[in-house]
XYZ file of C-alpha atoms in Angstrom:
523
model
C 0.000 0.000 0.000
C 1.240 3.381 -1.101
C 1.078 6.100 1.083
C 1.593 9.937 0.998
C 1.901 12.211 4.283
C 3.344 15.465 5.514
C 4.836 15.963 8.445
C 2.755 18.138 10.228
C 0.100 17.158 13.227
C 2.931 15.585 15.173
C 2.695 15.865 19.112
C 5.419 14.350 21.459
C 4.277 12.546 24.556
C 7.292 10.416 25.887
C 5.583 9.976 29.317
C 3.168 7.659 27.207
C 5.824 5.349 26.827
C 6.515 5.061 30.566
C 2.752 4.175 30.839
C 2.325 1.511 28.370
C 5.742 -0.251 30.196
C 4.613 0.235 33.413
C 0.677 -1.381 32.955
C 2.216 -4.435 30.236
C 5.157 -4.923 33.536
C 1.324 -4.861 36.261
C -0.630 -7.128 33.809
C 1.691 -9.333 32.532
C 0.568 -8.347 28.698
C 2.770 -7.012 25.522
C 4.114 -3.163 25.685
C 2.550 -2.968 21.715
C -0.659 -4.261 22.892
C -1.008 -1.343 25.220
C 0.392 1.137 22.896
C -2.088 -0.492 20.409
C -4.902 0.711 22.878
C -3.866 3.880 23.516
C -3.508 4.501 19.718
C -7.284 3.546 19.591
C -8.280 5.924 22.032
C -6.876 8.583 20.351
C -8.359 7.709 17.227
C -11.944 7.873 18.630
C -11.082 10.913 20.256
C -10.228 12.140 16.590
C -13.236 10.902 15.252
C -15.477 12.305 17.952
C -14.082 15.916 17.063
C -13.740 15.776 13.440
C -16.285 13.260 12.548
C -17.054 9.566 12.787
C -17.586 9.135 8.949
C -13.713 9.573 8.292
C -11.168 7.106 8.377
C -9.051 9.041 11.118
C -5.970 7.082 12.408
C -2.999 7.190 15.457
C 0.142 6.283 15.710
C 2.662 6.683 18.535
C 6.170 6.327 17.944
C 7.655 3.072 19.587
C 10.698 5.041 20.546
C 10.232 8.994 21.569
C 6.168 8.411 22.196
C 5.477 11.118 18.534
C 1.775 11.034 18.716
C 0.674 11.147 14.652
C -2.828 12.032 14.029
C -4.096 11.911 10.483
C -7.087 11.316 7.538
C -6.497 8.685 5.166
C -8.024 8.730 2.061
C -8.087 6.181 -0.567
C -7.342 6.431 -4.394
C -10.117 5.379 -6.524
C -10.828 5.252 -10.287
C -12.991 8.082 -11.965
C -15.569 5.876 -13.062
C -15.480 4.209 -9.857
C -18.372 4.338 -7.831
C -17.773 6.268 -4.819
C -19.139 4.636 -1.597
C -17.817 6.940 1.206
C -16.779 10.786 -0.262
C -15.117 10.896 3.426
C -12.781 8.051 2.811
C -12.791 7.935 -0.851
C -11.238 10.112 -3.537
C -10.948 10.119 -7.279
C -7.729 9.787 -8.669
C -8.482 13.295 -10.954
C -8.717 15.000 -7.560
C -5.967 12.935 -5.592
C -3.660 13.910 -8.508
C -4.442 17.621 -7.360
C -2.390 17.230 -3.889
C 0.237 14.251 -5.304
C 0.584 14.708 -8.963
C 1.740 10.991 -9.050
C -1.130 9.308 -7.211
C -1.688 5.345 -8.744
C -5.216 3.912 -7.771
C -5.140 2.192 -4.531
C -2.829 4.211 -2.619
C -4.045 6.386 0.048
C -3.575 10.423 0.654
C -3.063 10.757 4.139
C -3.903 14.729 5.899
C -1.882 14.938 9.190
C -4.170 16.364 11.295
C -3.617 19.003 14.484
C -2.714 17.117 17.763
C -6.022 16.924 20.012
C -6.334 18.532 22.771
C -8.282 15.948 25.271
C -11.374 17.462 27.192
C -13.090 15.628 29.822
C -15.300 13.724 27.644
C -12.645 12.902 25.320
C -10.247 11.885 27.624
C -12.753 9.736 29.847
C -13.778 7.852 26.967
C -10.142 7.166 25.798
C -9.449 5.776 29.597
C -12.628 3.319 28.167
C -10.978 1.879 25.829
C -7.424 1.406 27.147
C -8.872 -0.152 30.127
C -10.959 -2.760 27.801
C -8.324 -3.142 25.425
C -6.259 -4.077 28.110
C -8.716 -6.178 29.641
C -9.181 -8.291 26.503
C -5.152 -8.688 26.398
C -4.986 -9.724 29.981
C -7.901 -12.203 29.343
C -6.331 -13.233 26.536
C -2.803 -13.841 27.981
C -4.587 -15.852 30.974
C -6.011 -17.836 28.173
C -3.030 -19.297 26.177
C -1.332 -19.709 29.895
C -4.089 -21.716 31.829
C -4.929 -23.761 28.568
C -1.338 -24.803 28.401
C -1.619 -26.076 32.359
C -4.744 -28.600 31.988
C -3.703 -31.358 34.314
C -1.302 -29.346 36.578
C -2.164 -28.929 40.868
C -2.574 -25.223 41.449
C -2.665 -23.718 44.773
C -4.948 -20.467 45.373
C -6.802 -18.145 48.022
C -10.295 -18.613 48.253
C -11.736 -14.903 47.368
C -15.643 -15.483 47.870
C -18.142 -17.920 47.664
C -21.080 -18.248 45.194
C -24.361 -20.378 46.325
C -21.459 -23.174 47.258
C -19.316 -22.321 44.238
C -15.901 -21.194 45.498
C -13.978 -18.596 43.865
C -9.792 -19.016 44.069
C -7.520 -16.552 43.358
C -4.594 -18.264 41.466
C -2.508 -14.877 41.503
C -2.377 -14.250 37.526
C -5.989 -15.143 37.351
C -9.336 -16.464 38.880
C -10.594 -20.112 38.791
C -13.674 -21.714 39.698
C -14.193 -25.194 42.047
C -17.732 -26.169 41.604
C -19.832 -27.688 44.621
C -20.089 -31.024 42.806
C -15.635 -30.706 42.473
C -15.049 -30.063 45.875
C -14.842 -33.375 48.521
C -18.134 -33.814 50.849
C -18.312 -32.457 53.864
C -15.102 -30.333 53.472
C -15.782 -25.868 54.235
C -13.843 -23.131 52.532
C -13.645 -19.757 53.785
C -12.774 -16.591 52.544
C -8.534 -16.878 52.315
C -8.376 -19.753 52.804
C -5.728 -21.482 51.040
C -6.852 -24.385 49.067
C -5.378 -26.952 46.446
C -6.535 -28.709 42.965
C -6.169 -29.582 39.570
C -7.055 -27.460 36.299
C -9.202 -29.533 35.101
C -10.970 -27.399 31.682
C -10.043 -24.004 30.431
C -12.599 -22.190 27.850
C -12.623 -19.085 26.478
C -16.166 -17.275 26.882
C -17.790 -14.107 26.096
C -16.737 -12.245 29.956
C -13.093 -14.073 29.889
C -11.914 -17.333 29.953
C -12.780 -19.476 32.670
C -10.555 -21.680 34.409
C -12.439 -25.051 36.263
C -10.544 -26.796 39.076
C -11.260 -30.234 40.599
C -10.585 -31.825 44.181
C -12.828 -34.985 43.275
C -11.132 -36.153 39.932
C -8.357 -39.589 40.491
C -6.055 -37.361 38.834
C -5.265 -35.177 41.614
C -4.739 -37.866 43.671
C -2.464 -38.915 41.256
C -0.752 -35.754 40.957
C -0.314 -35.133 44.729
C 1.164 -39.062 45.411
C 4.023 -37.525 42.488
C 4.494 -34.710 44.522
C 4.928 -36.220 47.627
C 6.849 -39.395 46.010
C 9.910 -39.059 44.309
C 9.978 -42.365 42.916
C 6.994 -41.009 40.915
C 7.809 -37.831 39.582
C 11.158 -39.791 38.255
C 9.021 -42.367 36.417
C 10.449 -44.862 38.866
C 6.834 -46.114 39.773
C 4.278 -45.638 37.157
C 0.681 -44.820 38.690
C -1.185 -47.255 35.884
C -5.424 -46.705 37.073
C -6.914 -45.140 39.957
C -10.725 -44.530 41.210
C -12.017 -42.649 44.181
C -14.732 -42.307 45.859
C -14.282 -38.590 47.033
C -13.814 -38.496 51.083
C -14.836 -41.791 52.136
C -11.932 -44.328 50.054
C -9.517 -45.047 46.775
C -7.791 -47.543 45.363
C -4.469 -46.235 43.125
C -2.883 -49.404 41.043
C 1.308 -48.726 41.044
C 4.037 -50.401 38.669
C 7.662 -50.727 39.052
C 9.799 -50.024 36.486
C 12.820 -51.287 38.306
C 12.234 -55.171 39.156
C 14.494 -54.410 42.376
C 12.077 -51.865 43.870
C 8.847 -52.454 45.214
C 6.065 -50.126 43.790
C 3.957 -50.410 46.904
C 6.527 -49.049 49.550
C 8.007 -46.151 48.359
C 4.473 -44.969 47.735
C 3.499 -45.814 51.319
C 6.593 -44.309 52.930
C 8.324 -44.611 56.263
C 5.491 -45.136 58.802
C 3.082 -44.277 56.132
C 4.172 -40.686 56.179
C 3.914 -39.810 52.380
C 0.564 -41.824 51.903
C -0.999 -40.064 54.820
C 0.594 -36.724 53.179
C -1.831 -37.245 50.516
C -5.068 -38.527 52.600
C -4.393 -35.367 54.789
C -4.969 -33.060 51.372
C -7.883 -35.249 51.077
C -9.818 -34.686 53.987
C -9.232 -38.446 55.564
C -9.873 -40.104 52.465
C -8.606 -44.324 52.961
C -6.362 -44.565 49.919
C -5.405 -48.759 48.570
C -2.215 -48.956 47.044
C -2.297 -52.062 44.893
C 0.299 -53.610 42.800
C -1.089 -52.925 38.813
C -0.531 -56.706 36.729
C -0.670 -57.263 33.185
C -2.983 -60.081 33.898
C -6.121 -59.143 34.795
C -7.238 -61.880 36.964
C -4.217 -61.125 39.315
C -4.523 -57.493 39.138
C -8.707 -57.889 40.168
C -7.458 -60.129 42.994
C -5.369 -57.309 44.278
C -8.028 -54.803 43.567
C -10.008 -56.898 45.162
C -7.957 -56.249 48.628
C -8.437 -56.888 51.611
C -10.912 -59.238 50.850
C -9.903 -62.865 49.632
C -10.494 -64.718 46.378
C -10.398 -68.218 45.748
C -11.238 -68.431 41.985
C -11.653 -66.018 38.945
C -12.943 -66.414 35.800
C -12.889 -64.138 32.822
C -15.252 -63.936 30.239
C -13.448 -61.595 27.777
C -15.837 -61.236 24.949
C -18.453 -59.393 27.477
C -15.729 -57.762 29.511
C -16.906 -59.406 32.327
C -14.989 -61.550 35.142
C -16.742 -63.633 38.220
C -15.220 -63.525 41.294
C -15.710 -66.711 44.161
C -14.881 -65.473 47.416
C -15.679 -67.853 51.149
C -18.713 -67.269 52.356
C -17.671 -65.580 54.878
C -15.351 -62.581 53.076
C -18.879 -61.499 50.951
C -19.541 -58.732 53.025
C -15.550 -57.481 52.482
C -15.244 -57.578 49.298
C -18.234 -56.166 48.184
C -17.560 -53.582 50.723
C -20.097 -50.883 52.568
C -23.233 -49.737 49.530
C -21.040 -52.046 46.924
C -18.087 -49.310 47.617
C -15.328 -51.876 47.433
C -16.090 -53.819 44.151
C -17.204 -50.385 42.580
C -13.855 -48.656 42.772
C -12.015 -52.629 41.831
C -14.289 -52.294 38.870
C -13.312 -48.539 37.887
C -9.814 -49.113 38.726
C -9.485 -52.148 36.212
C -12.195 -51.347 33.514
C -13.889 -55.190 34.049
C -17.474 -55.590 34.796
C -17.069 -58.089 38.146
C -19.808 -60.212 39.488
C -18.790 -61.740 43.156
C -20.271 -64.840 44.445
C -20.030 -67.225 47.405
C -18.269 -70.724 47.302
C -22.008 -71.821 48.136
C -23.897 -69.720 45.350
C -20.698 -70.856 42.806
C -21.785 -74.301 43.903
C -25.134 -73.959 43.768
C -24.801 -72.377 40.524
C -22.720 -74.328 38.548
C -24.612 -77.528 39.690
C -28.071 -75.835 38.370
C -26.380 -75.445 35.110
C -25.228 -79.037 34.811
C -28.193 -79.881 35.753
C -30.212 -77.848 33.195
C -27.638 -78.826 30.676
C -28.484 -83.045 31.576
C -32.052 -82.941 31.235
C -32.037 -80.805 28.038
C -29.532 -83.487 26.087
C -31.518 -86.128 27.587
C -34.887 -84.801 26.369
C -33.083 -83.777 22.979
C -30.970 -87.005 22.647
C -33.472 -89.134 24.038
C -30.395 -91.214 26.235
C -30.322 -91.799 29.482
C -29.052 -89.976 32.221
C -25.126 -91.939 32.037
C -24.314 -90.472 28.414
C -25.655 -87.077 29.124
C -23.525 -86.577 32.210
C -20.630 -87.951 30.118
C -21.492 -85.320 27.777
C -21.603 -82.296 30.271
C -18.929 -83.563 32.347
C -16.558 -83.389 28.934
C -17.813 -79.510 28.245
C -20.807 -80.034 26.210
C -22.986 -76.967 26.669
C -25.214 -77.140 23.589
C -26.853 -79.402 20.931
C -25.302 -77.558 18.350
C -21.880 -78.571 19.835
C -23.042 -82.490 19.323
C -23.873 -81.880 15.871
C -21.366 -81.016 14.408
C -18.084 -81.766 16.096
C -15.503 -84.462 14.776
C -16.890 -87.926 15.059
C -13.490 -88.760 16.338
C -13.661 -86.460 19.122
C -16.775 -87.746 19.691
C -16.085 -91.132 19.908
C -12.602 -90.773 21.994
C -15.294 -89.899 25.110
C -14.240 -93.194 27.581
C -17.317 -95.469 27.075
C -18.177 -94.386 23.758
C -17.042 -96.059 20.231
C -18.001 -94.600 16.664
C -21.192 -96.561 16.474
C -22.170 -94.296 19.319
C -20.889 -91.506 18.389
C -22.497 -91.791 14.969
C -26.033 -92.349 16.602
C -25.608 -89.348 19.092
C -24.542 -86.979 16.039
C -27.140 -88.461 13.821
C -29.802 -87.962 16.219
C -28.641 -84.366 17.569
C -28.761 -83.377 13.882
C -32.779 -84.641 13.699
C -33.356 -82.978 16.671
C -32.080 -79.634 15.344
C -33.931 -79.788 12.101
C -37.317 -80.579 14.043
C -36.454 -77.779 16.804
C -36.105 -75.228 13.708
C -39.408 -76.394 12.153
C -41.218 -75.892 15.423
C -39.740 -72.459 15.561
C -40.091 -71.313 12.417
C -43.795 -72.393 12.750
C -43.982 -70.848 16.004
C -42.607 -67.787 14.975
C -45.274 -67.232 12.014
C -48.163 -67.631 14.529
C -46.268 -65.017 16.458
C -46.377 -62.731 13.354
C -42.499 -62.143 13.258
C -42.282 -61.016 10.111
C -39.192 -62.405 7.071
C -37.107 -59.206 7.150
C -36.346 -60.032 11.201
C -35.514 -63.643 10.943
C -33.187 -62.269 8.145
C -31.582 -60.401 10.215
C -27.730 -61.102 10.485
C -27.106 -62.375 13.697
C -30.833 -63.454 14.694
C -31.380 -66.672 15.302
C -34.772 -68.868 15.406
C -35.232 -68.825 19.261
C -34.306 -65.212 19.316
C -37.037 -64.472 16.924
C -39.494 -65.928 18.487
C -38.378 -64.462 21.948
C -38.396 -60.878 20.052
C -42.063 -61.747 18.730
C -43.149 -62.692 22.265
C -42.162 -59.383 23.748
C -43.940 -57.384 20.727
C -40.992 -56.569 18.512
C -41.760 -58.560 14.944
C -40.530 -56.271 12.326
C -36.893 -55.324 11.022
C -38.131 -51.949 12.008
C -39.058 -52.964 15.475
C -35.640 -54.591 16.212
C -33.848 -51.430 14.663
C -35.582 -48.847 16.823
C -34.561 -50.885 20.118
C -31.218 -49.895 22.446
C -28.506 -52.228 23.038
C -29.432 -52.659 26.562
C -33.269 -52.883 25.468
C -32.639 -56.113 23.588
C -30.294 -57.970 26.333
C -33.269 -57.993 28.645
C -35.589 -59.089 26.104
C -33.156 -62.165 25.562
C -33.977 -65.703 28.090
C -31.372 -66.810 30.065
C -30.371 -69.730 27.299
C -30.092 -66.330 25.008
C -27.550 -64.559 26.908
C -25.340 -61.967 24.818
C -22.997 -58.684 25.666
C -24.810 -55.153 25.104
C -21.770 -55.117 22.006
C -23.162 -58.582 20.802
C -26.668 -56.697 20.956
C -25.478 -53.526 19.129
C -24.158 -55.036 16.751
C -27.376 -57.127 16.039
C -29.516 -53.704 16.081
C -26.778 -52.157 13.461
C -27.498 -54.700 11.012
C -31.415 -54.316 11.536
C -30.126 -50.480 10.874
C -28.544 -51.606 7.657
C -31.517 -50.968 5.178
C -31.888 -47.402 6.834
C -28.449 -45.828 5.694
C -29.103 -47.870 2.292
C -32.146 -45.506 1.947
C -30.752 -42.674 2.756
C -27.845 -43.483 0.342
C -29.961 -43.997 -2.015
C -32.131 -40.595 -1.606
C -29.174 -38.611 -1.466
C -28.160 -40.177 -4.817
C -31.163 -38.872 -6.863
C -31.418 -35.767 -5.526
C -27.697 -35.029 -6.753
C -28.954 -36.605 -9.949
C -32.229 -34.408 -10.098
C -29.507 -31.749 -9.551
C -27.391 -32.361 -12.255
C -30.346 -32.495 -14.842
């Protein structure tokens, strides 16, 4: 951009100077960004006294503090049309005052140095003060958004309907109700400790959210407090609280010569109770974290003991037997103790007794007799045999090797033959029945072709109302897992997955749709 000016209209202030360093040195902002803001207010002030419709601009000197006041005025074509007369001039004239003007250059009038009245000088104290307020803001910003994660320590400066208020020193910050431990009291000045957990910029400033509930602060206080920590030592792998009542933090050692667990405790517990002091009494577990989650759910699991786990890994789920008499433990007071152990290792865990296990397990084989005998038609030997060597289903008789089969002790090939031969019948007739029985249930094609649906789950979908493609598509994952008998039993993902197929012929549509109207489009 060309520009033309004389050098008349200037007005030395180098005390400004001294201003703008002193307020960028009190609010931690940029010396330009200040100088920036007082260039503003002297430009309204110009354009209150000479008029708002021209384009009247400041400048102060970076080094002596020259105050330049002037009117710029841009070069336009003669045949141009002329949208502001105040900002806008035709080269024929421009060429008047600068015989060499080019189109797009501007002609810049210095104008007289202003002489502030009250008015004028109170609104130019406006806008340095909000120009500086949106730089400070802004500067608090890009600093607390860097910080996410990091322990802070504050004053408490009021309190808002339970809301408390910190002063951080460089900024304010806000610890909700539902962030701050039960039953703990802040007062005004109060000095108080926790985590930045969010920082967002909104329309009166950014506001900075802590947190004295989150597992991170724990976190971050036992690697304050633990040196073994903060040098990566001892690796904090999960934690879960329950804010002031208990916690359970799982540790690994990175050094197979130290033990995670101690250094964490301390000597006589004194860095551990360090960190339940901040916490307001919480009881803080300090388990040792293992790759293999049925050892690391025992320790979770602590102080309660376990006698057998098993893992079903497809719905994320793992049962726990316990003696009879450790139930109450490891469940812990309102399910507090299996909660966190769940949290802490990210498995769904179902405890039961040595009795219920028992009692359980001996239903099942039970169940699991009588419906191969009924099936099979054998007697009550060969179906035990049949259980007792892990067969859960009739499918499973149907169609696995004959010579696996017949290598059952007691059995031969002749046997084995029959039992397949006569599974297979029984699995044709079953699927007539259902099939039948799912037409008199008016469960419609579409369903049945459903990948993933079965005959007995269509009919068990038709008995609780849902008999359309549609139907099944508009359920929840959770919706359809309760719907399923006990014989049925899936996973909510086993479910989804079911309901996203049902979905299929939705997306196809809208595919579809979206394809002719780009093709109406084109024509």
């Amino acid at each position: 951009m060309n520009t033309t000016m004389h050098t008349t209209g200037v007005h030395v202030r180098p005390e400004l100077l001294t201003v703008a360093d002193t307020v960028a040195r009190d609010k931690g902002i940029d010396r330009d960004e200040v100088l920036e803001a007082m260039e503003q207010a002297i430009q309204r002030a110009g354009r209150s006294k000479y008029g708002h419709e021209h384009d009247i601009r400041a400048h102060i000197d970076r080094n002596t503090g020259e105050i330049t006041l002037a009117r710029y005025l841009e070069v336009v074509a003669d045949d141009a049309e002329i949208e502001n007369e105040h900002t806008q001039q035709p080269i024929s004239r421009a060429k008047r005052k600068k015989p060499d003007a080019e189109v797009g250059e501007f002609i810049i009038d210095p104008l007289p140095p202003i002489d502030f009245g009250r008015i004028a000088a109170q609104t130019a104290k406006q806008v340095i003060v909000q120009k500086v307020r949106e730089a400070e803001r802004k500067r608090q910003y890009e600093e607390y958004k860097s910080r996410i994660g990091e322990v802070v320590n504050g004053i408490v400066k009021r309190i808002e309907f339970g809301n408390v208020v910190v002063d951080l020193g460089r900024g304010e910050a806000l610890l909700r109700r539902d962030e701050t431990i039960p039953r703990e009291h802040f007062n005004n000045g109060d000095r108080v400790r926790a985590i930045i957990m969010d920082v967002r910029e909104e329309q009166r400033g950014p506001q900075i959210f802590l947190s004295r509930t989150h597992p991170d602060f724990m976190v971050k206080l036992f690697a304050q407090e633990v040196p073994e920590i903060y040098d990566g030592v001892i690796e904090i792998m999960a934690a879960a609280r329950d804010p002031g009542s208990r916690a359970k933090i799982a540790v690994m050692s990175n050094d197979s010569s130290i033990d995670p667990v101690g250094p964490c405790i301390g000597m006589r517990g004194s860095r551990v109770q360090a960190v339940v002091g901040e916490l307001q009494g919480e009881k803080i577990d300090i388990i040792q974290y293992s790759v293999d989650p049925a050892t690391f759910i025992v320790n979770a699991l602590a102080p309660a003991e376990v006698v057998k786990v098993v893992l079903d890994e497809e719905k994320n789920t793992i049962e726990v037997v316990v003696p009879d008499d450790q139930l109450s433990l490891a469940i812990g007071r309102r399910g507090q103790n299996v909660r966190l152990a769940s949290q802490l290792s990210g498995w769904n865990i179902d405890i039961l007794t040595e009795a219920e296990e028992s009692e359980r397990r001996q239903s099942e084989f039970q169940a699991r007799t009588q419906l191969i005998i009924d099936a099979l038609d054998v007697d009550d030997v060969i179906a035990h045999l049949l259980v007792t060597e892990g067969f859960t289903s009739i499918e499973e008789v149907a169609f696995v090797p004959l010579d696996e089969l017949a290598s059952i002790e007691g059995f031969d090939e002749d046997v084995a033959e029959e039992l397949r031969a006569r599974a297979r019948g029984y699995l044709e007739r079953r699927g007539e029945e259902l099939n039948e029985k799912r037409r008199d249930l008016g469960v419609a094609d579409d369903l049945f072709e459903v990948e993933g649906v079965s005959a007995e789950m269509a009919v068990a979908l038709g008995e609780k109302g849902v008999k359309t493609r549609d139907d099944l598509a508009d359920l929840a994952g959770d919706e359809l897992v309760e719907m399923m008998p006990p014989l049925l039993k899936m996973s909510e993902e086993q479910a989804n997955e079911i309901i996203m197929a049902a979905r299929a012929h939705w997306f196809a549509d809208e595919d579809a749709a979206a394809e002719d109207a780009a093709e109406d489009g084109a024509e």
